[in-house]
């Protein structure tokens, strides 16, 4: 079986940044497996600008942003395979992929980086009643058809959901001469970035109807119209508020779901809130040597943060590979010694037993209840708890042993909040708080934890991140 | 026999499972058979939206045609599935009883089943039922267990029957709607409106039509056909036939009443379903029914042959024979009712919902054979549940009757078997690798949720009666049927369909003409 030091599943923004970082960290044997026929992932269809403000301090389009990383890839001569889909990953890091040239191939990886991205929630998942005609697209599918394939998907559109892709597509369709009649959002707030609402809807006079949803779909062959109604606090349509919109296209921007079928296949448990793997501060999943980054870990708003996160995963995977290599060397040296000592085997068994112990977190009220992996039953593992309006955190665990000087913790809030603090607690001790004028679920937030501050509280058992009114 | 006075010996109206089963059975005989289908593909009506199960046969009234056909159809399924490479599994079924008061009803069902000749029936206690199906609720006090109940892919079943019929000489005419039927001598004259032209005349050299050997479009390019389909000017013409088979589903009353004074009336009885992700597919193993109420069998919970979980259907009589919409009330009803018998169904994993129309006839009985006043016209009407289960038996029954009346001989070279499109993802490693080495496009995955390769999609288009729409591809190889519901693979699949058939991208349809996917180029 062929071996590669690091195998990266996915050649989108996360996979690219992870590869480049791993190479810079000194790993030469890297392989990226990409299912599409080009590198860059979804960035390729994001032809609008607004990418790279954090990373490159300039405004790029999606393909331009991808090109920057692809150029680095080429420069570093990092190998990749296109039109190659990974069909299986095992916990001990055997990766099976398939493509037309090689057929079905299984390789062994020193470390695996999961960078598969996410998919869109389809209409079916909403269980919207009505007919099932042509003309109903998830926003990203329509975006691909327009921006990559060069086709118009329709002439009169209604958009359900105010996620960023929906907002971007409202503008995109308008620019191509289609009439976008309304954007309906079931929540009382938008799920997209504020800047997108301004630049994609307000600037074009496209109305955004909050607390509204599609309740009926008309047209047997091609869509002829939709019925939109206001919803109550429980998201149930309010009778009498129905409004009919004629249209030939309905775009859905109703959420993104990390694509973790492979992770699940590897037996990696997923977080209920993020639908991504639970990871430690090195972005390592509960399976040793398997890392996750980008939208497969949790859905991001900005690609810049994806790149940052992925670079971290790449560096850590590199470290892991190097550590294993030096361990193997040491093991080889000590091998003869060990064999003489029969007791060692017993010790190993005891150690394994210890590893298998699981710890159950006591706080069950929280949404983001992390599952503790078997090998995390160690004293140096501190769970991060999302509480009081914080829906989840990534990472979900901190391992103080190998902790870097600072760790960025990303999270989203559960609702729109005004004038609230974001507070960090080590157990019951308030460590830091920062006042925010507005917090919204559509905008990812972050706090930074430092090794230094944690060293001052060596007995910390849990770290809680919460919002506070006062 | 070939009667020169008529263009066809038999015209079958309707390309659902019943029509295709009849056509396939007719193709055993020396008969010139045409199948006319109003839409662009087989399996486009009731056959595509139902419970996808093979009933054991305890439901229908003892002594009814329905009971006979169901039990016989069920018995025939193993052989048919083997011959035609149709995914089929006898997973067994259970009818749940929720109170001691209802026990007589369950007993009655048991007795009826035994009378109907259903093998292996048993009444089991609630506890035994829960041992077999741990997710049954505590409300269940007893159940009727039928080991012969099964699950099947209704698309594959219909398509397999049609392909095999085609290979054995049946001509399929799609986008061809019958508007009138008149008596004409011993036979009938039909007026048909062709809203597009798509005819699959069997290849003279049948090997040409076999798997992997390229498209056979009978001399016309698909682009021409699609062009015709889109044109406003549909063509009306007449054709004559000695015999007619009326397998028109919810429209069967219309055709019957054109030739017979003994009028029948078919009411579309709508059933809505929710389909759940394959992750929920093992929530139950058997098909779980509830004791029948006033409207059929209530709501069932069943795994599908492809490993999803299916819940439904509702039952409501509607006026519209095209009314395959769902309503919020129906979907809520499916959820609420299903929870009574099976607990913890993960409703969050619904990936789609849909509705089908049962062709309900007032007497709730299959109407098979010639009306007294219309000899040569054979009804297969009122084919509602258990129509899918009964199709193999109905096909054999009607074909035999027609062949006898026609004095037709059994064909010497009937091809009894058909090989399906390889399901590459389900193959073992070696076979899969070998197949990819032979045909590299089996190594390019297009639909990642269901792991469908480009090769399979190409096959679905190139086969006899190949797919000409996205739904046609979906029904043949499950492309787009997974959890992302064709989000990722739609553009690629459109491209392949266009490339393989020459249909321009703007004319690629979801299903019928009028369901074009895009409106133009940028």
PDB file of C-alpha atoms in Angstrom, chain A residues 96-363:
ATOM      1  CA  UNK A  96      -9.541   4.954  -0.494  1.00  0.00           C
ATOM      2  CA  UNK A  97     -10.180   7.036  -3.565  1.00  0.00           C
ATOM      3  CA  UNK A  98     -11.455   6.462  -7.041  1.00  0.00           C
ATOM      4  CA  UNK A  99     -10.766   8.076 -10.384  1.00  0.00           C
ATOM      5  CA  UNK A 100     -10.865   7.071 -14.002  1.00  0.00           C
ATOM      6  CA  UNK A 101      -7.130   6.675 -14.468  1.00  0.00           C
ATOM      7  CA  UNK A 102      -6.255   4.622 -11.420  1.00  0.00           C
ATOM      8  CA  UNK A 103      -9.579   3.052 -10.537  1.00  0.00           C
ATOM      9  CA  UNK A 104      -9.976   2.254  -6.871  1.00  0.00           C
ATOM     10  CA  UNK A 105      -6.877   2.945  -4.805  1.00  0.00           C
ATOM     11  CA  UNK A 106      -6.169   2.693  -1.090  1.00  0.00           C
ATOM     12  CA  UNK A 107      -3.285   4.627   0.386  1.00  0.00           C
ATOM     13  CA  UNK A 108      -1.947   4.948   3.895  1.00  0.00           C
ATOM     14  CA  UNK A 109      -1.517   8.420   5.329  1.00  0.00           C
ATOM     15  CA  UNK A 110       0.741   9.620   8.106  1.00  0.00           C
ATOM     16  CA  UNK A 111      -1.877  12.280   8.775  1.00  0.00           C
ATOM     17  CA  UNK A 112      -5.187  13.076   7.121  1.00  0.00           C
ATOM     18  CA  UNK A 113      -6.663  16.541   6.775  1.00  0.00           C
ATOM     19  CA  UNK A 114     -10.394  16.644   6.198  1.00  0.00           C
ATOM     20  CA  UNK A 115     -11.238  19.609   3.966  1.00  0.00           C
ATOM     21  CA  UNK A 116     -14.374  18.457   2.153  1.00  0.00           C
ATOM     22  CA  UNK A 117     -16.357  21.632   2.643  1.00  0.00           C
ATOM     23  CA  UNK A 118     -20.098  21.682   2.929  1.00  0.00           C
ATOM     24  CA  UNK A 119     -23.253  21.239   0.896  1.00  0.00           C
ATOM     25  CA  UNK A 120     -26.470  23.192   0.692  1.00  0.00           C
ATOM     26  CA  UNK A 121     -29.642  22.200   2.425  1.00  0.00           C
ATOM     27  CA  UNK A 122     -32.089  21.182  -0.298  1.00  0.00           C
ATOM     28  CA  UNK A 123     -35.775  21.943  -0.606  1.00  0.00           C
ATOM     29  CA  UNK A 124     -36.644  18.459   0.554  1.00  0.00           C
ATOM     30  CA  UNK A 125     -35.108  19.109   3.932  1.00  0.00           C
ATOM     31  CA  UNK A 126     -37.513  22.009   4.461  1.00  0.00           C
ATOM     32  CA  UNK A 127     -40.452  19.801   3.577  1.00  0.00           C
ATOM     33  CA  UNK A 128     -42.060  22.704   1.761  1.00  0.00           C
ATOM     34  CA  UNK A 129     -45.388  21.558   0.336  1.00  0.00           C
ATOM     35  CA  UNK A 130     -46.564  22.025  -3.235  1.00  0.00           C
ATOM     36  CA  UNK A 131     -45.541  20.630  -6.605  1.00  0.00           C
ATOM     37  CA  UNK A 132     -42.020  19.603  -7.560  1.00  0.00           C
ATOM     38  CA  UNK A 133     -41.369  21.452 -10.809  1.00  0.00           C
ATOM     39  CA  UNK A 134     -38.157  22.456 -12.526  1.00  0.00           C
ATOM     40  CA  UNK A 135     -36.839  25.886 -11.561  1.00  0.00           C
ATOM     41  CA  UNK A 136     -36.138  25.234  -7.896  1.00  0.00           C
ATOM     42  CA  UNK A 137     -32.442  25.465  -7.256  1.00  0.00           C
ATOM     43  CA  UNK A 138     -30.256  25.691  -4.240  1.00  0.00           C
ATOM     44  CA  UNK A 139     -28.491  29.028  -4.602  1.00  0.00           C
ATOM     45  CA  UNK A 140     -25.063  27.492  -5.052  1.00  0.00           C
ATOM     46  CA  UNK A 141     -26.245  25.218  -7.849  1.00  0.00           C
ATOM     47  CA  UNK A 142     -27.686  28.211  -9.661  1.00  0.00           C
ATOM     48  CA  UNK A 143     -24.448  30.059  -9.023  1.00  0.00           C
ATOM     49  CA  UNK A 144     -22.468  27.276 -10.624  1.00  0.00           C
ATOM     50  CA  UNK A 145     -24.798  27.114 -13.632  1.00  0.00           C
ATOM     51  CA  UNK A 146     -24.484  30.866 -14.142  1.00  0.00           C
ATOM     52  CA  UNK A 147     -20.868  31.535 -13.312  1.00  0.00           C
ATOM     53  CA  UNK A 148     -19.136  28.376 -14.473  1.00  0.00           C
ATOM     54  CA  UNK A 149     -21.432  26.957 -17.133  1.00  0.00           C
ATOM     55  CA  UNK A 150     -22.730  30.290 -18.382  1.00  0.00           C
ATOM     56  CA  UNK A 151     -26.480  29.705 -18.306  1.00  0.00           C
ATOM     57  CA  UNK A 152     -29.392  31.723 -17.047  1.00  0.00           C
ATOM     58  CA  UNK A 153     -31.472  29.713 -14.663  1.00  0.00           C
ATOM     59  CA  UNK A 154     -34.553  31.907 -14.899  1.00  0.00           C
ATOM     60  CA  UNK A 155     -36.126  35.269 -15.555  1.00  0.00           C
ATOM     61  CA  UNK A 156     -38.205  35.983 -12.472  1.00  0.00           C
ATOM     62  CA  UNK A 157     -36.973  34.761  -9.153  1.00  0.00           C
ATOM     63  CA  UNK A 158     -37.924  34.522  -5.535  1.00  0.00           C
ATOM     64  CA  UNK A 159     -35.225  33.674  -3.041  1.00  0.00           C
ATOM     65  CA  UNK A 160     -35.941  31.782   0.127  1.00  0.00           C
ATOM     66  CA  UNK A 161     -33.406  32.272   2.857  1.00  0.00           C
ATOM     67  CA  UNK A 162     -31.033  35.157   3.327  1.00  0.00           C
ATOM     68  CA  UNK A 163     -27.830  33.182   3.624  1.00  0.00           C
ATOM     69  CA  UNK A 164     -24.871  34.817   1.917  1.00  0.00           C
ATOM     70  CA  UNK A 165     -25.109  32.760  -1.265  1.00  0.00           C
ATOM     71  CA  UNK A 166     -28.769  33.711  -1.635  1.00  0.00           C
ATOM     72  CA  UNK A 167     -27.944  37.391  -1.213  1.00  0.00           C
ATOM     73  CA  UNK A 168     -25.068  37.212  -3.672  1.00  0.00           C
ATOM     74  CA  UNK A 169     -27.293  35.417  -6.169  1.00  0.00           C
ATOM     75  CA  UNK A 170     -30.039  38.028  -5.806  1.00  0.00           C
ATOM     76  CA  UNK A 171     -27.574  40.585  -7.117  1.00  0.00           C
ATOM     77  CA  UNK A 172     -26.077  38.236  -9.673  1.00  0.00           C
ATOM     78  CA  UNK A 173     -29.429  37.393 -11.235  1.00  0.00           C
ATOM     79  CA  UNK A 174     -30.418  41.043 -11.251  1.00  0.00           C
ATOM     80  CA  UNK A 175     -27.207  41.945 -13.071  1.00  0.00           C
ATOM     81  CA  UNK A 176     -28.022  39.336 -15.719  1.00  0.00           C
ATOM     82  CA  UNK A 177     -31.415  40.902 -16.324  1.00  0.00           C
ATOM     83  CA  UNK A 178     -33.603  38.694 -14.179  1.00  0.00           C
ATOM     84  CA  UNK A 179     -36.186  40.223 -11.877  1.00  0.00           C
ATOM     85  CA  UNK A 180     -35.652  39.186  -8.279  1.00  0.00           C
ATOM     86  CA  UNK A 181     -38.969  39.895  -6.625  1.00  0.00           C
ATOM     87  CA  UNK A 182     -38.314  39.221  -2.990  1.00  0.00           C
ATOM     88  CA  UNK A 183     -36.040  37.496  -0.526  1.00  0.00           C
ATOM     89  CA  UNK A 184     -37.968  35.712   2.210  1.00  0.00           C
ATOM     90  CA  UNK A 185     -36.294  34.792   5.477  1.00  0.00           C
ATOM     91  CA  UNK A 186     -38.059  32.634   8.046  1.00  0.00           C
ATOM     92  CA  UNK A 187     -36.026  34.037  10.928  1.00  0.00           C
ATOM     93  CA  UNK A 188     -36.575  37.530  12.313  1.00  0.00           C
ATOM     94  CA  UNK A 189     -33.015  38.336  11.239  1.00  0.00           C
ATOM     95  CA  UNK A 190     -30.866  37.578   8.224  1.00  0.00           C
ATOM     96  CA  UNK A 191     -28.444  34.677   8.225  1.00  0.00           C
ATOM     97  CA  UNK A 192     -26.070  36.566   5.957  1.00  0.00           C
ATOM     98  CA  UNK A 193     -23.420  39.201   6.443  1.00  0.00           C
ATOM     99  CA  UNK A 194     -24.650  42.741   6.918  1.00  0.00           C
ATOM    100  CA  UNK A 195     -22.482  43.969   4.061  1.00  0.00           C
ATOM    101  CA  UNK A 196     -24.166  41.540   1.688  1.00  0.00           C
ATOM    102  CA  UNK A 197     -27.637  42.748   2.617  1.00  0.00           C
ATOM    103  CA  UNK A 198     -26.591  46.301   1.843  1.00  0.00           C
ATOM    104  CA  UNK A 199     -24.635  45.573  -1.329  1.00  0.00           C
ATOM    105  CA  UNK A 200     -26.818  42.861  -2.819  1.00  0.00           C
ATOM    106  CA  UNK A 201     -30.366  43.764  -1.800  1.00  0.00           C
ATOM    107  CA  UNK A 202     -30.604  47.380  -0.662  1.00  0.00           C
ATOM    108  CA  UNK A 203     -28.543  48.694  -3.557  1.00  0.00           C
ATOM    109  CA  UNK A 204     -30.877  47.017  -6.033  1.00  0.00           C
ATOM    110  CA  UNK A 205     -34.144  47.680  -4.266  1.00  0.00           C
ATOM    111  CA  UNK A 206     -34.826  44.011  -3.600  1.00  0.00           C
ATOM    112  CA  UNK A 207     -37.130  43.643  -0.613  1.00  0.00           C
ATOM    113  CA  UNK A 208     -36.112  41.382   2.276  1.00  0.00           C
ATOM    114  CA  UNK A 209     -39.061  39.982   4.145  1.00  0.00           C
ATOM    115  CA  UNK A 210     -38.019  38.750   7.555  1.00  0.00           C
ATOM    116  CA  UNK A 211     -40.194  36.201   9.368  1.00  0.00           C
ATOM    117  CA  UNK A 212     -41.582  35.008   6.046  1.00  0.00           C
ATOM    118  CA  UNK A 213     -41.369  31.684   4.300  1.00  0.00           C
ATOM    119  CA  UNK A 214     -42.576  29.850   1.215  1.00  0.00           C
ATOM    120  CA  UNK A 215     -45.703  27.853   2.022  1.00  0.00           C
ATOM    121  CA  UNK A 216     -46.701  26.611  -1.414  1.00  0.00           C
ATOM    122  CA  UNK A 217     -45.018  25.879  -4.737  1.00  0.00           C
ATOM    123  CA  UNK A 218     -47.004  26.150  -7.959  1.00  0.00           C
ATOM    124  CA  UNK A 219     -46.455  24.743 -11.436  1.00  0.00           C
ATOM    125  CA  UNK A 220     -46.281  21.152 -12.509  1.00  0.00           C
ATOM    126  CA  UNK A 221     -43.513  21.284 -15.119  1.00  0.00           C
ATOM    127  CA  UNK A 222     -41.634  24.555 -14.622  1.00  0.00           C
ATOM    128  CA  UNK A 223     -42.264  26.695 -11.580  1.00  0.00           C
ATOM    129  CA  UNK A 224     -45.005  29.288 -12.128  1.00  0.00           C
ATOM    130  CA  UNK A 225     -45.105  30.904  -8.709  1.00  0.00           C
ATOM    131  CA  UNK A 226     -44.753  30.587  -4.969  1.00  0.00           C
ATOM    132  CA  UNK A 227     -46.916  31.559  -2.031  1.00  0.00           C
ATOM    133  CA  UNK A 228     -45.157  33.362   0.775  1.00  0.00           C
ATOM    134  CA  UNK A 229     -46.586  33.854   4.253  1.00  0.00           C
ATOM    135  CA  UNK A 230     -45.521  35.499   7.455  1.00  0.00           C
ATOM    136  CA  UNK A 231     -44.568  33.187  10.291  1.00  0.00           C
ATOM    137  CA  UNK A 232     -45.167  33.477  14.019  1.00  0.00           C
ATOM    138  CA  UNK A 233     -42.570  33.160  16.742  1.00  0.00           C
ATOM    139  CA  UNK A 234     -42.645  29.367  16.341  1.00  0.00           C
ATOM    140  CA  UNK A 235     -42.037  29.677  12.607  1.00  0.00           C
ATOM    141  CA  UNK A 236     -45.564  28.544  11.810  1.00  0.00           C
ATOM    142  CA  UNK A 237     -47.238  30.368   8.906  1.00  0.00           C
ATOM    143  CA  UNK A 238     -49.874  32.881   9.991  1.00  0.00           C
ATOM    144  CA  UNK A 239     -53.142  32.224   8.117  1.00  0.00           C
ATOM    145  CA  UNK A 240     -54.298  35.189   6.091  1.00  0.00           C
ATOM    146  CA  UNK A 241     -50.824  36.543   5.409  1.00  0.00           C
ATOM    147  CA  UNK A 242     -50.309  34.520   2.227  1.00  0.00           C
ATOM    148  CA  UNK A 243     -49.070  36.408  -0.799  1.00  0.00           C
ATOM    149  CA  UNK A 244     -48.623  34.956  -4.279  1.00  0.00           C
ATOM    150  CA  UNK A 245     -45.531  35.755  -6.324  1.00  0.00           C
ATOM    151  CA  UNK A 246     -45.369  34.636  -9.917  1.00  0.00           C
ATOM    152  CA  UNK A 247     -41.872  33.474 -10.805  1.00  0.00           C
ATOM    153  CA  UNK A 248     -40.101  30.794 -12.813  1.00  0.00           C
ATOM    154  CA  UNK A 249     -37.272  30.343 -10.346  1.00  0.00           C
ATOM    155  CA  UNK A 250     -36.997  29.732  -6.640  1.00  0.00           C
ATOM    156  CA  UNK A 251     -33.529  29.844  -5.151  1.00  0.00           C
ATOM    157  CA  UNK A 252     -32.923  28.331  -1.769  1.00  0.00           C
ATOM    158  CA  UNK A 253     -30.305  29.671   0.564  1.00  0.00           C
ATOM    159  CA  UNK A 254     -31.415  27.915   3.671  1.00  0.00           C
ATOM    160  CA  UNK A 255     -28.304  26.655   5.266  1.00  0.00           C
ATOM    161  CA  UNK A 256     -25.094  24.786   4.685  1.00  0.00           C
ATOM    162  CA  UNK A 257     -24.262  21.377   6.057  1.00  0.00           C
ATOM    163  CA  UNK A 258     -20.668  20.225   6.524  1.00  0.00           C
ATOM    164  CA  UNK A 259     -20.099  17.159   4.338  1.00  0.00           C
ATOM    165  CA  UNK A 260     -19.011  14.658   6.923  1.00  0.00           C
ATOM    166  CA  UNK A 261     -20.074  11.355   5.455  1.00  0.00           C
ATOM    167  CA  UNK A 262     -16.410  10.321   5.237  1.00  0.00           C
ATOM    168  CA  UNK A 263     -15.728  11.444   8.787  1.00  0.00           C
ATOM    169  CA  UNK A 264     -18.672   9.399   9.992  1.00  0.00           C
ATOM    170  CA  UNK A 265     -17.392   6.458   8.009  1.00  0.00           C
ATOM    171  CA  UNK A 266     -14.145   6.757   9.939  1.00  0.00           C
ATOM    172  CA  UNK A 267     -16.120   6.567  13.153  1.00  0.00           C
ATOM    173  CA  UNK A 268     -15.509  10.201  14.062  1.00  0.00           C
ATOM    174  CA  UNK A 269     -18.372  11.581  16.094  1.00  0.00           C
ATOM    175  CA  UNK A 270     -19.883  14.866  15.052  1.00  0.00           C
ATOM    176  CA  UNK A 271     -20.962  17.869  17.028  1.00  0.00           C
ATOM    177  CA  UNK A 272     -24.730  18.288  17.073  1.00  0.00           C
ATOM    178  CA  UNK A 273     -24.577  22.031  16.508  1.00  0.00           C
ATOM    179  CA  UNK A 274     -21.800  22.401  13.965  1.00  0.00           C
ATOM    180  CA  UNK A 275     -22.391  19.036  12.225  1.00  0.00           C
ATOM    181  CA  UNK A 276     -18.606  18.933  12.054  1.00  0.00           C
ATOM    182  CA  UNK A 277     -16.170  16.792  14.027  1.00  0.00           C
ATOM    183  CA  UNK A 278     -15.262  17.736  17.579  1.00  0.00           C
ATOM    184  CA  UNK A 279     -11.665  18.890  17.581  1.00  0.00           C
ATOM    185  CA  UNK A 280      -8.973  19.924  20.015  1.00  0.00           C
ATOM    186  CA  UNK A 281      -6.984  23.143  19.779  1.00  0.00           C
ATOM    187  CA  UNK A 282      -4.768  21.500  17.161  1.00  0.00           C
ATOM    188  CA  UNK A 283      -7.916  20.871  15.071  1.00  0.00           C
ATOM    189  CA  UNK A 284      -7.367  17.173  15.475  1.00  0.00           C
ATOM    190  CA  UNK A 285     -10.517  15.090  15.559  1.00  0.00           C
ATOM    191  CA  UNK A 286     -11.025  12.344  18.071  1.00  0.00           C
ATOM    192  CA  UNK A 287      -9.240  10.035  15.633  1.00  0.00           C
ATOM    193  CA  UNK A 288      -5.526  10.471  16.150  1.00  0.00           C
ATOM    194  CA  UNK A 289      -3.778  12.091  13.215  1.00  0.00           C
ATOM    195  CA  UNK A 290      -6.995  13.081  11.434  1.00  0.00           C
ATOM    196  CA  UNK A 291      -7.478  16.836  11.317  1.00  0.00           C
ATOM    197  CA  UNK A 292     -10.385  18.940  10.077  1.00  0.00           C
ATOM    198  CA  UNK A 293     -10.595  22.504   8.834  1.00  0.00           C
ATOM    199  CA  UNK A 294     -12.766  24.872   6.848  1.00  0.00           C
ATOM    200  CA  UNK A 295     -16.436  24.325   6.188  1.00  0.00           C
ATOM    201  CA  UNK A 296     -16.301  20.637   6.922  1.00  0.00           C
ATOM    202  CA  UNK A 297     -15.482  21.587  10.502  1.00  0.00           C
ATOM    203  CA  UNK A 298     -18.002  24.417  10.834  1.00  0.00           C
ATOM    204  CA  UNK A 299     -19.525  26.738   8.283  1.00  0.00           C
ATOM    205  CA  UNK A 300     -17.603  29.992   7.904  1.00  0.00           C
ATOM    206  CA  UNK A 301     -18.668  33.389   6.552  1.00  0.00           C
ATOM    207  CA  UNK A 302     -15.263  34.478   5.332  1.00  0.00           C
ATOM    208  CA  UNK A 303     -12.731  32.469   3.404  1.00  0.00           C
ATOM    209  CA  UNK A 304      -9.931  34.323   5.170  1.00  0.00           C
ATOM    210  CA  UNK A 305     -10.780  32.534   8.384  1.00  0.00           C
ATOM    211  CA  UNK A 306     -10.991  29.246   6.509  1.00  0.00           C
ATOM    212  CA  UNK A 307      -7.451  29.778   5.289  1.00  0.00           C
ATOM    213  CA  UNK A 308      -6.209  30.666   8.764  1.00  0.00           C
ATOM    214  CA  UNK A 309      -7.845  27.648  10.292  1.00  0.00           C
ATOM    215  CA  UNK A 310      -6.630  25.348   7.545  1.00  0.00           C
ATOM    216  CA  UNK A 311      -3.066  26.609   7.841  1.00  0.00           C
ATOM    217  CA  UNK A 312      -3.185  25.708  11.505  1.00  0.00           C
ATOM    218  CA  UNK A 313      -4.457  22.229  10.664  1.00  0.00           C
ATOM    219  CA  UNK A 314      -1.669  21.860   8.113  1.00  0.00           C
ATOM    220  CA  UNK A 315       1.016  22.903  10.582  1.00  0.00           C
ATOM    221  CA  UNK A 316      -0.315  20.600  13.255  1.00  0.00           C
ATOM    222  CA  UNK A 317      -0.573  17.673  10.896  1.00  0.00           C
ATOM    223  CA  UNK A 318       3.027  18.323   9.908  1.00  0.00           C
ATOM    224  CA  UNK A 319       4.071  18.348  13.540  1.00  0.00           C
ATOM    225  CA  UNK A 320       2.224  15.112  14.119  1.00  0.00           C
ATOM    226  CA  UNK A 321       3.956  13.419  11.213  1.00  0.00           C
ATOM    227  CA  UNK A 322       7.344  14.611  12.394  1.00  0.00           C
ATOM    228  CA  UNK A 323       6.665  13.555  15.967  1.00  0.00           C
ATOM    229  CA  UNK A 324       5.612  10.110  14.808  1.00  0.00           C
ATOM    230  CA  UNK A 325       8.728   9.818  12.699  1.00  0.00           C
ATOM    231  CA  UNK A 326      11.060  10.657  15.564  1.00  0.00           C
ATOM    232  CA  UNK A 327       9.055   8.380  17.845  1.00  0.00           C
ATOM    233  CA  UNK A 328       9.439   5.566  15.367  1.00  0.00           C
ATOM    234  CA  UNK A 329      13.163   6.145  15.339  1.00  0.00           C
ATOM    235  CA  UNK A 330      13.363   6.100  19.091  1.00  0.00           C
ATOM    236  CA  UNK A 331      11.127   3.041  19.198  1.00  0.00           C
ATOM    237  CA  UNK A 332      13.348   1.238  16.758  1.00  0.00           C
ATOM    238  CA  UNK A 333      16.358   2.011  18.923  1.00  0.00           C
ATOM    239  CA  UNK A 334      14.617   0.874  22.052  1.00  0.00           C
ATOM    240  CA  UNK A 335      13.010  -2.114  20.468  1.00  0.00           C
ATOM    241  CA  UNK A 336      15.590  -4.678  21.402  1.00  0.00           C
ATOM    242  CA  UNK A 337      15.589  -3.411  24.958  1.00  0.00           C
ATOM    243  CA  UNK A 338      11.874  -3.607  25.284  1.00  0.00           C
ATOM    244  CA  UNK A 339      11.546  -7.137  24.115  1.00  0.00           C
ATOM    245  CA  UNK A 340      13.584  -8.334  27.005  1.00  0.00           C
ATOM    246  CA  UNK A 341      11.159  -6.835  29.407  1.00  0.00           C
ATOM    247  CA  UNK A 342       7.998  -8.887  29.541  1.00  0.00           C
ATOM    248  CA  UNK A 343       6.340  -6.447  31.880  1.00  0.00           C
ATOM    249  CA  UNK A 344       6.150  -3.812  29.200  1.00  0.00           C
ATOM    250  CA  UNK A 345       3.364  -5.590  27.424  1.00  0.00           C
ATOM    251  CA  UNK A 346       1.347  -5.545  30.607  1.00  0.00           C
ATOM    252  CA  UNK A 347       1.980  -1.871  31.014  1.00  0.00           C
ATOM    253  CA  UNK A 348       0.844  -1.188  27.517  1.00  0.00           C
ATOM    254  CA  UNK A 349      -2.372  -3.026  28.099  1.00  0.00           C
ATOM    255  CA  UNK A 350      -2.966  -1.017  31.244  1.00  0.00           C
ATOM    256  CA  UNK A 351      -2.284   2.164  29.381  1.00  0.00           C
ATOM    257  CA  UNK A 352      -4.686   1.201  26.635  1.00  0.00           C
ATOM    258  CA  UNK A 353      -7.322   0.514  29.238  1.00  0.00           C
ATOM    259  CA  UNK A 354      -6.741   3.943  30.687  1.00  0.00           C
ATOM    260  CA  UNK A 355      -7.102   5.503  27.273  1.00  0.00           C
ATOM    261  CA  UNK A 356     -10.430   3.883  26.666  1.00  0.00           C
ATOM    262  CA  UNK A 357     -12.002   5.470  29.707  1.00  0.00           C
ATOM    263  CA  UNK A 358     -14.433   8.133  28.736  1.00  0.00           C
ATOM    264  CA  UNK A 359     -15.340  11.254  30.586  1.00  0.00           C
ATOM    265  CA  UNK A 360     -18.820  12.604  30.460  1.00  0.00           C
ATOM    266  CA  UNK A 361     -19.207  16.309  30.693  1.00  0.00           C
ATOM    267  CA  UNK A 362     -21.529  17.244  33.494  1.00  0.00           C
ATOM    268  CA  UNK A 363     -23.059  20.243  31.811  1.00  0.00           C
TER     269      UNK A 363
END
